Short mmCIF file of C-alpha atoms in Angstrom, two decimals:
data_model
loop_
_atom_site.label_atom_id
_atom_site.label_comp_id
_atom_site.label_asym_id
_atom_site.label_seq_id
_atom_site.Cartn_x
_atom_site.Cartn_y
_atom_site.Cartn_z
CA MET A 1 15.80 92.35 254.40
CA ALA A 2 18.88 94.35 254.44
CA SER A 3 20.70 91.45 256.57
CA ASP A 4 19.59 88.69 253.97
CA GLN A 5 20.87 90.65 251.05
CA GLU A 6 24.20 91.16 252.88
CA ASP A 7 24.15 87.47 253.47
CA ASP A 8 23.71 86.65 249.92
CA ASP A 9 26.49 89.05 248.70
CA PHE A 10 28.74 87.54 251.15
CA LEU A 11 27.98 84.07 250.07
CA GLY A 12 28.04 84.96 246.35
CA PHE A 13 24.43 83.74 245.69
CA SER A 14 21.91 85.35 243.66
CA ASP A 15 18.25 85.64 244.50
CA ASP A 16 17.58 82.28 242.69
CA GLU A 17 20.34 80.81 244.73
CA GLY A 18 19.90 82.38 247.99
CA ASP A 19 17.51 82.23 250.42
CA GLY A 20 14.74 82.74 247.97
CA ILE A 21 13.11 86.01 249.36
CA ASN A 22 12.94 89.27 247.17
CA SER A 23 13.89 92.29 248.55
CA ASP A 24 13.81 95.81 247.07
CA SER A 25 17.31 95.99 246.50
CA ASP A 26 17.05 92.95 244.62
CA SER A 27 14.62 94.49 242.03
CA GLU A 28 16.54 97.56 241.65
CA GLU A 29 19.55 95.75 240.71
CA GLY A 30 17.55 93.56 238.37
CA ASP A 31 16.38 96.57 236.58
CA ASP A 32 20.10 97.82 236.07
CA ALA A 33 21.40 94.65 234.89
CA ALA A 34 18.41 94.73 231.99
CA ASP A 35 19.56 98.12 231.09
CA LEU A 36 22.83 96.99 230.81
CA VAL A 37 22.39 93.97 228.57
CA GLN A 38 20.22 96.18 226.31
CA ALA A 39 23.10 98.92 226.13
CA SER A 40 25.71 96.02 225.10
CA GLN A 41 23.20 95.00 222.22
CA ASN A 42 22.90 98.22 221.07
CA THR A 43 26.59 98.86 220.97
CA ALA A 44 27.09 95.48 219.31
CA ALA A 45 24.54 96.32 216.48
CA ASP A 46 26.65 99.81 216.20
CA PHE A 47 29.93 97.94 215.65
CA GLY A 48 28.26 95.28 213.33
CA ASP A 49 28.76 92.48 215.86
CA ILE A 50 26.53 89.45 215.61
CA GLY A 51 23.21 90.10 217.68
CA PHE A 52 21.74 87.88 219.92
CA ASN A 53 18.97 87.05 217.51
CA GLU A 54 20.88 86.45 214.44
CA ASP A 55 21.96 83.13 212.88
CA LEU A 56 25.52 82.09 213.05
CA PRO A 57 27.49 82.55 209.82
CA ASN A 58 27.24 79.58 206.92
CA ASN A 59 30.70 77.99 206.70
CA THR A 60 29.60 75.81 203.82
CA GLU A 61 31.34 77.93 201.34
CA TYR A 62 34.75 79.03 202.27
CA VAL A 63 37.23 80.89 199.82
CA GLN A 64 40.39 79.04 199.15
CA GLN A 65 43.34 79.30 197.05
CA VAL A 66 43.84 77.13 194.04
CA PRO A 67 47.12 75.54 193.92
CA GLU A 68 48.90 76.39 190.76
CA VAL A 69 52.19 75.28 188.90
CA GLU A 70 53.14 78.64 187.80
CA GLY A 71 52.22 82.42 188.89
CA GLU A 72 50.26 83.36 191.97
CA GLY A 73 47.02 81.52 193.21
CA GLN A 74 43.47 82.68 192.13
CA GLN A 75 40.88 82.65 194.57
CA GLN A 76 38.03 80.34 193.91
CA THR A 77 34.84 79.40 195.84
CA THR A 78 34.97 75.82 196.66
CA ASN A 79 33.39 73.33 198.85
CA PHE A 80 36.07 72.80 201.24
CA GLN A 81 35.51 73.55 204.68
CA GLU A 82 37.67 75.01 207.41
CA ILE A 83 36.68 75.87 210.90
CA PRO A 84 37.11 79.63 211.27
CA ASP A 85 40.26 80.59 213.56
CA SER A 86 41.54 77.02 213.45
CA GLU A 87 44.31 75.42 211.64
CA THR A 88 42.55 72.20 211.31
CA LEU A 89 40.47 71.12 208.04
CA LEU A 90 37.10 69.19 207.97
CA TYR A 91 37.47 65.57 207.23
CA GLY A 92 37.89 64.70 203.75
CA ALA A 93 38.82 68.30 202.66
CA ILE A 94 42.30 67.17 201.40
CA ARG A 95 40.85 64.21 199.47
CA ASP A 96 38.35 66.55 197.91
CA ALA A 97 41.23 68.82 196.83
CA VAL A 98 43.26 65.84 195.28
CA ILE A 99 40.21 64.91 193.13
CA GLU A 100 39.66 68.35 191.95
CA TYR A 101 43.03 69.56 191.18
CA GLY A 102 44.73 66.10 190.43
CA TYR A 103 47.73 66.76 192.70
CA THR A 104 48.83 64.01 195.20
CA ARG A 105 48.08 64.55 198.96
CA LYS A 106 51.70 65.34 199.70
CA THR A 107 51.66 68.22 197.17
CA ILE A 108 48.30 69.68 199.01
CA GLY A 109 49.48 69.09 202.43
CA LYS A 110 52.52 71.23 201.59
CA ILE A 111 50.46 73.91 200.25
CA TRP A 112 48.29 73.98 203.33
CA ASP A 113 51.20 73.98 205.56
CA LYS A 114 52.51 76.97 203.82
CA GLU A 115 49.21 78.74 203.92
CA LYS A 116 49.21 77.99 207.67
CA LYS A 117 52.83 79.65 208.22
CA GLN A 118 51.74 82.67 206.06
CA LYS A 119 48.61 83.26 207.95
CA ALA A 120 50.69 83.18 211.22
CA ALA A 121 53.00 85.66 209.81
CA MET A 122 49.87 87.88 208.76
CA ASN A 123 51.08 87.52 205.07
CA SER A 124 48.98 87.03 201.94
CA TYR A 125 48.52 83.71 200.75
CA ILE A 126 50.59 83.28 197.48
CA VAL A 127 51.22 79.93 196.01
CA GLN A 128 54.37 80.38 193.43
CA SER A 129 56.01 77.09 191.81
CA GLN A 130 59.69 77.03 192.29
CA TYR A 131 60.10 74.28 189.75
CA HIS A 132 62.69 76.51 187.54
CA ARG A 133 64.98 76.28 190.23
CA CYS A 134 65.49 72.58 190.07
CA GLY A 135 68.12 71.04 188.31
CA ARG A 136 71.73 71.94 187.94
CA LYS A 137 72.64 75.59 186.76
CA LYS A 138 72.48 76.53 183.20
CA VAL A 139 75.97 77.42 181.31
CA GLN A 140 75.98 81.05 180.79
CA VAL A 141 77.96 82.41 177.98
CA SER A 142 78.83 86.09 177.80
CA TYR A 143 78.75 88.15 174.56
CA ASP A 144 82.28 89.01 174.91
CA SER A 145 83.63 85.64 174.75
CA ILE A 146 81.72 84.72 171.31
CA ALA A 147 82.65 88.12 169.87
CA GLN A 148 86.32 88.14 170.27
CA ILE A 149 86.64 84.83 168.36
CA GLY A 150 87.58 84.97 164.62
CA MET A 151 84.96 84.32 162.22
CA GLY A 152 86.71 81.55 160.46
CA ASP A 153 86.81 79.68 163.89
CA ARG A 154 83.26 79.63 164.58
CA THR A 155 81.81 78.48 161.27
CA CYS A 156 80.63 75.09 162.68
CA ILE A 157 79.43 73.78 166.30
CA VAL A 158 82.41 71.75 166.84
CA ASP A 159 84.88 74.69 166.14
CA LEU A 160 82.82 77.03 168.06
CA ALA A 161 82.62 74.51 171.21
CA ARG A 162 86.52 74.03 171.14
CA MET A 163 87.10 77.81 171.05
CA LEU A 164 84.47 78.26 174.19
CA ASN A 165 86.17 75.00 175.76
CA LEU A 166 82.49 73.49 175.95
CA GLY A 167 81.23 70.55 174.60
CA PRO A 168 79.12 70.58 171.21
CA THR A 169 75.86 69.31 172.78
CA THR A 170 76.37 72.23 175.03
CA VAL A 171 76.72 74.53 172.29
CA TRP A 172 73.73 73.00 170.64
CA ARG A 173 71.79 73.79 173.93
CA LEU A 174 72.82 77.41 173.84
CA ILE A 175 71.42 77.65 170.12
CA LYS A 176 68.05 76.12 171.14
CA ARG A 177 67.91 78.88 173.87
CA LYS A 178 68.64 81.54 171.41
CA ILE A 179 71.92 82.72 173.28
CA ILE A 180 73.65 81.78 170.17
CA LYS A 181 72.22 82.16 166.73
CA PRO A 182 73.47 80.69 163.40
CA HIS A 183 73.74 83.16 160.53
CA SER A 184 74.78 82.68 156.84
CA SER A 185 76.96 85.24 156.00
CA PRO A 186 76.56 86.13 152.14
CA LEU A 187 79.50 87.68 150.13
CA HIS A 188 78.39 91.05 148.91
CA PRO A 189 80.13 93.05 146.03
CA GLY A 190 82.78 95.53 147.24
CA ILE A 191 81.59 98.88 145.95
CA SER A 192 83.88 101.75 146.07
CA GLU A 193 82.80 105.16 146.75
CA GLU A 194 83.81 106.15 143.21
CA CYS A 195 81.24 103.38 142.18
CA LYS A 196 78.58 104.52 144.37
CA MET A 197 78.78 108.09 143.01
CA ALA A 198 78.36 107.02 139.72
CA LYS A 199 75.53 105.11 140.36
CA ILE A 200 73.88 107.96 142.28
CA ARG A 201 74.62 110.46 139.23
CA TRP A 202 73.12 108.07 136.86
CA ALA A 203 69.88 107.59 138.71
CA ILE A 204 69.66 111.34 139.06
CA ARG A 205 70.02 111.72 135.40
CA LEU A 206 66.71 109.65 134.97
CA ILE A 207 64.60 112.23 136.62
CA MET A 208 62.53 114.74 134.28
CA ASP A 209 64.11 118.29 134.51
CA TYR A 210 60.53 119.99 134.80
CA THR A 211 59.43 117.90 137.64
CA ILE A 212 62.44 118.57 139.89
CA PRO A 213 61.53 121.40 141.90
CA GLN A 214 57.96 120.18 142.66
CA GLU A 215 57.61 116.57 142.51
CA PRO A 216 60.63 114.70 141.23
CA THR A 217 59.45 112.10 138.50
CA TYR A 218 61.60 109.52 136.72
CA TYR A 219 61.20 108.87 132.97
CA SER A 220 58.64 106.26 131.93
CA MET A 221 61.75 104.46 130.34
CA TYR A 222 59.39 103.08 127.67
CA ASP A 223 62.28 103.49 125.00
CA PHE A 224 64.93 101.73 127.32
CA ILE A 225 65.97 98.23 126.52
CA HIS A 226 68.21 96.18 129.26
CA ILE A 227 70.73 93.54 128.20
CA ASP A 228 72.60 91.08 130.37
CA GLU A 229 74.65 87.80 129.89
CA LYS A 230 74.23 84.59 131.53
CA TRP A 231 76.08 81.39 131.53
CA PHE A 232 74.03 77.99 131.11
CA TYR A 233 75.49 74.43 131.20
CA LEU A 234 74.80 71.79 128.76
CA THR A 235 73.71 69.62 131.22
CA GLN A 236 74.04 69.17 135.04
CA LYS A 237 75.68 66.58 137.36
CA ASN A 238 72.30 65.89 139.09
CA GLN A 239 69.01 66.41 137.86
CA ARG A 240 65.70 65.57 139.30
CA VAL A 241 63.07 63.97 137.28
CA TYR A 242 59.56 62.43 137.87
CA LEU A 243 58.90 59.08 136.46
CA ALA A 244 55.87 56.78 136.07
CA ASN A 245 55.39 53.66 138.30
CA ASN A 246 57.19 51.16 136.05
CA GLU A 247 59.37 53.65 134.04
CA PRO A 248 62.90 52.67 133.90
CA TYR A 249 65.57 54.96 135.21
CA PRO A 250 67.40 57.26 132.65
CA HIS A 251 70.71 56.78 131.87
CA ARG A 252 72.99 59.85 131.33
CA SER A 253 76.38 59.91 130.43
CA ALA A 254 79.37 62.37 129.56
CA SER A 255 82.81 62.21 128.60
CA SER A 256 83.76 64.16 131.73
CA ARG A 257 81.74 65.01 134.72
CA THR A 258 84.10 68.02 135.51
CA LYS A 259 84.41 69.61 132.08
CA ILE A 260 80.71 70.10 130.98
CA PRO A 261 80.14 72.34 128.13
CA LYS A 262 78.64 75.71 128.85
CA PHE A 263 77.12 78.48 126.65
CA MET A 264 76.68 82.06 127.41
CA PHE A 265 73.26 84.02 126.28
CA MET A 266 72.56 87.34 125.73
CA ALA A 267 69.23 88.39 126.95
CA ALA A 268 67.51 91.49 126.07
CA VAL A 269 64.15 92.96 127.78
CA ALA A 270 62.09 96.17 127.64
CA ARG A 271 59.11 97.59 129.43
CA PRO A 272 55.83 95.89 128.45
CA ARG A 273 52.68 97.86 127.17
CA TRP A 274 49.31 97.22 127.82
CA GLY A 275 46.10 98.64 126.08
CA GLU A 276 43.18 100.42 127.54
CA ASN A 277 41.06 97.28 127.93
CA GLY A 278 44.01 95.59 129.83
CA GLU A 279 45.22 93.67 126.86
CA CYS A 280 49.00 93.17 126.12
CA GLU A 281 50.15 94.98 123.30
CA PHE A 282 54.09 94.22 123.81
CA ASP A 283 55.40 91.82 126.33
CA GLY A 284 58.64 93.42 126.50
CA LYS A 285 60.44 90.28 125.46
CA ILE A 286 63.26 91.05 122.71
CA GLY A 287 64.99 87.67 122.70
CA ILE A 288 67.89 85.59 124.28
CA PHE A 289 70.64 84.69 121.87
CA PRO A 290 73.38 82.46 122.29
CA PHE A 291 77.17 83.09 121.75
CA THR A 292 77.74 80.06 119.22
CA ASN A 293 79.52 79.53 115.97
CA ALA A 294 78.58 76.92 112.98
CA ILE A 295 81.45 75.08 112.03
CA ALA A 296 81.96 72.63 109.83
CA ALA A 297 83.40 69.21 110.99
CA LYS A 298 87.17 68.79 109.74
CA ARG A 299 87.33 64.80 109.80
CA THR A 300 85.09 61.97 109.72
CA SER A 301 83.74 60.18 112.89
CA LYS A 302 81.39 57.48 114.02
CA ASN A 303 79.16 60.69 114.89
CA ARG A 304 78.86 62.54 111.73
CA LEU A 305 80.73 62.99 108.18
CA LYS A 306 83.38 65.22 107.41
CA GLY A 307 81.89 68.86 106.67
CA THR A 308 78.80 68.39 108.90
CA ILE A 309 77.73 71.90 110.34
CA GLU A 310 78.13 71.64 114.04
CA THR A 311 77.17 74.34 116.64
CA LYS A 312 80.20 75.15 118.97
CA PRO A 313 80.11 77.35 121.97
CA VAL A 314 82.23 80.64 121.61
CA LYS A 315 85.32 79.72 124.12
CA SER A 316 86.19 83.44 124.94
CA VAL A 317 83.26 86.32 124.78
CA ASN A 318 85.05 89.54 124.37
CA GLN A 319 84.16 93.16 122.76
CA ILE A 320 84.59 91.68 119.25
CA GLU A 321 81.87 88.90 120.03
CA THR A 322 79.85 91.26 121.75
CA ARG A 323 79.76 93.80 118.95
CA ALA A 324 78.87 91.01 116.44
CA MET A 325 76.10 89.85 118.75
CA MET A 326 74.43 93.17 119.09
CA ILE A 327 74.94 94.02 115.32
CA ASN A 328 73.77 90.73 113.73
CA LYS A 329 71.09 89.55 116.12
CA LEU A 330 69.96 92.14 118.78
CA LEU A 331 69.40 95.12 116.55
CA PRO A 332 67.47 93.15 113.85
CA ALA A 333 65.23 91.53 116.95
CA ILE A 334 64.32 95.04 118.27
CA LYS A 335 63.27 96.30 114.79
CA ALA A 336 60.96 93.20 114.05
CA LYS A 337 59.40 93.37 117.73
CA TRP A 338 59.35 96.91 118.58
CA PRO A 339 55.74 98.22 118.57
CA PRO A 340 54.95 100.09 115.25
CA HIS A 341 52.62 102.63 116.53
CA GLU A 342 55.02 104.53 118.66
CA GLY A 343 56.98 105.83 115.34
CA GLU A 344 60.59 106.67 115.10
CA LYS A 345 62.26 107.32 118.42
CA VAL A 346 65.42 107.06 119.92
CA ILE A 347 65.93 103.73 121.68
CA TYR A 348 68.83 103.23 124.64
CA ILE A 349 70.42 100.00 125.17
CA ILE A 350 71.26 99.71 128.87
CA GLN A 351 74.14 97.38 129.91
CA ASP A 352 76.51 96.95 132.97
CA ASN A 353 80.23 97.63 133.10
CA ALA A 354 81.56 94.52 132.07
CA LYS A 355 84.65 94.53 130.31
CA ALA A 356 83.25 92.59 127.31
CA HIS A 357 80.67 95.37 126.50
CA ILE A 358 81.29 97.90 123.82
CA LEU A 359 81.60 101.76 124.58
CA GLN A 360 78.91 104.03 123.97
CA ASN A 361 81.06 105.68 121.55
CA ASP A 362 82.01 102.58 119.66
CA PRO A 363 82.28 103.68 115.95
CA GLU A 364 80.55 100.55 114.59
#
């Protein structure tokens, strides 16, 4: 028997392929082989390998990356199949991707080639669009190149483009990109430090003395009247009106478009009063009074006879006219419209520092 086994080992045959005679040595080696197979199965189960009796994994669902125009790709579960450990897609996978995402076959092919290169380099699969790098480079303008230009040389796009050595269309694109921003610069009144201090002192004097340490509180100002002057033109060069469907256009004419008469008015207002139930007891509107004179016509014309009283605007509003307005019209209106239930009290008239205004210590 030993000689038969030696012949089988020499020829490289097993018992099934040899002489067909089972020996004691063959049975012992068969038991050893069975033990090795069982040990290998236990080892595979410990390390998570697929057992001999387990089914192969189902490849019908495979996680692929969604091609996007911007940003990184997001993982989604699709029905596109790929053979594991292979660089070949199943038949029709690219066609399904074209139908699913609406891209061309060329775009899907580029994304797949990029994925294969990243997979070969052991990198993560990232789809990032490079569309923002296409086209010519944008014109860049520094902050200093604009700030060093004088304000009078950049009042319009054409002037600014000439100072920057650019085209007007390029400057317009920079405005749309918000690299250059338009700004309307208002003209503010020039106030000196003395005027600022005078305004602050006047505001501080309106605070009630007994409230200064704890809670500074202003006077209620119910006994204050504010006056101011305003110019009004007799008419306007262009005036918008709304007409009926078949109404004719109005025809306006004047002797001169550049010399339209204008009138100055003095307006006076006070703080309104409200009752307990919310009704308005005094609206605070003292009145608005024009600086005009009633003059008799010196001669006859086609428009009026001699001696007809005409209203003429005051050509120059000075302190004399302001004093006459306050004495003849403003003070009588205050006496007539002031709430009677407040009784006798001192009323202060607040005015600005215009030269035509009378002083506080005016004798009249």
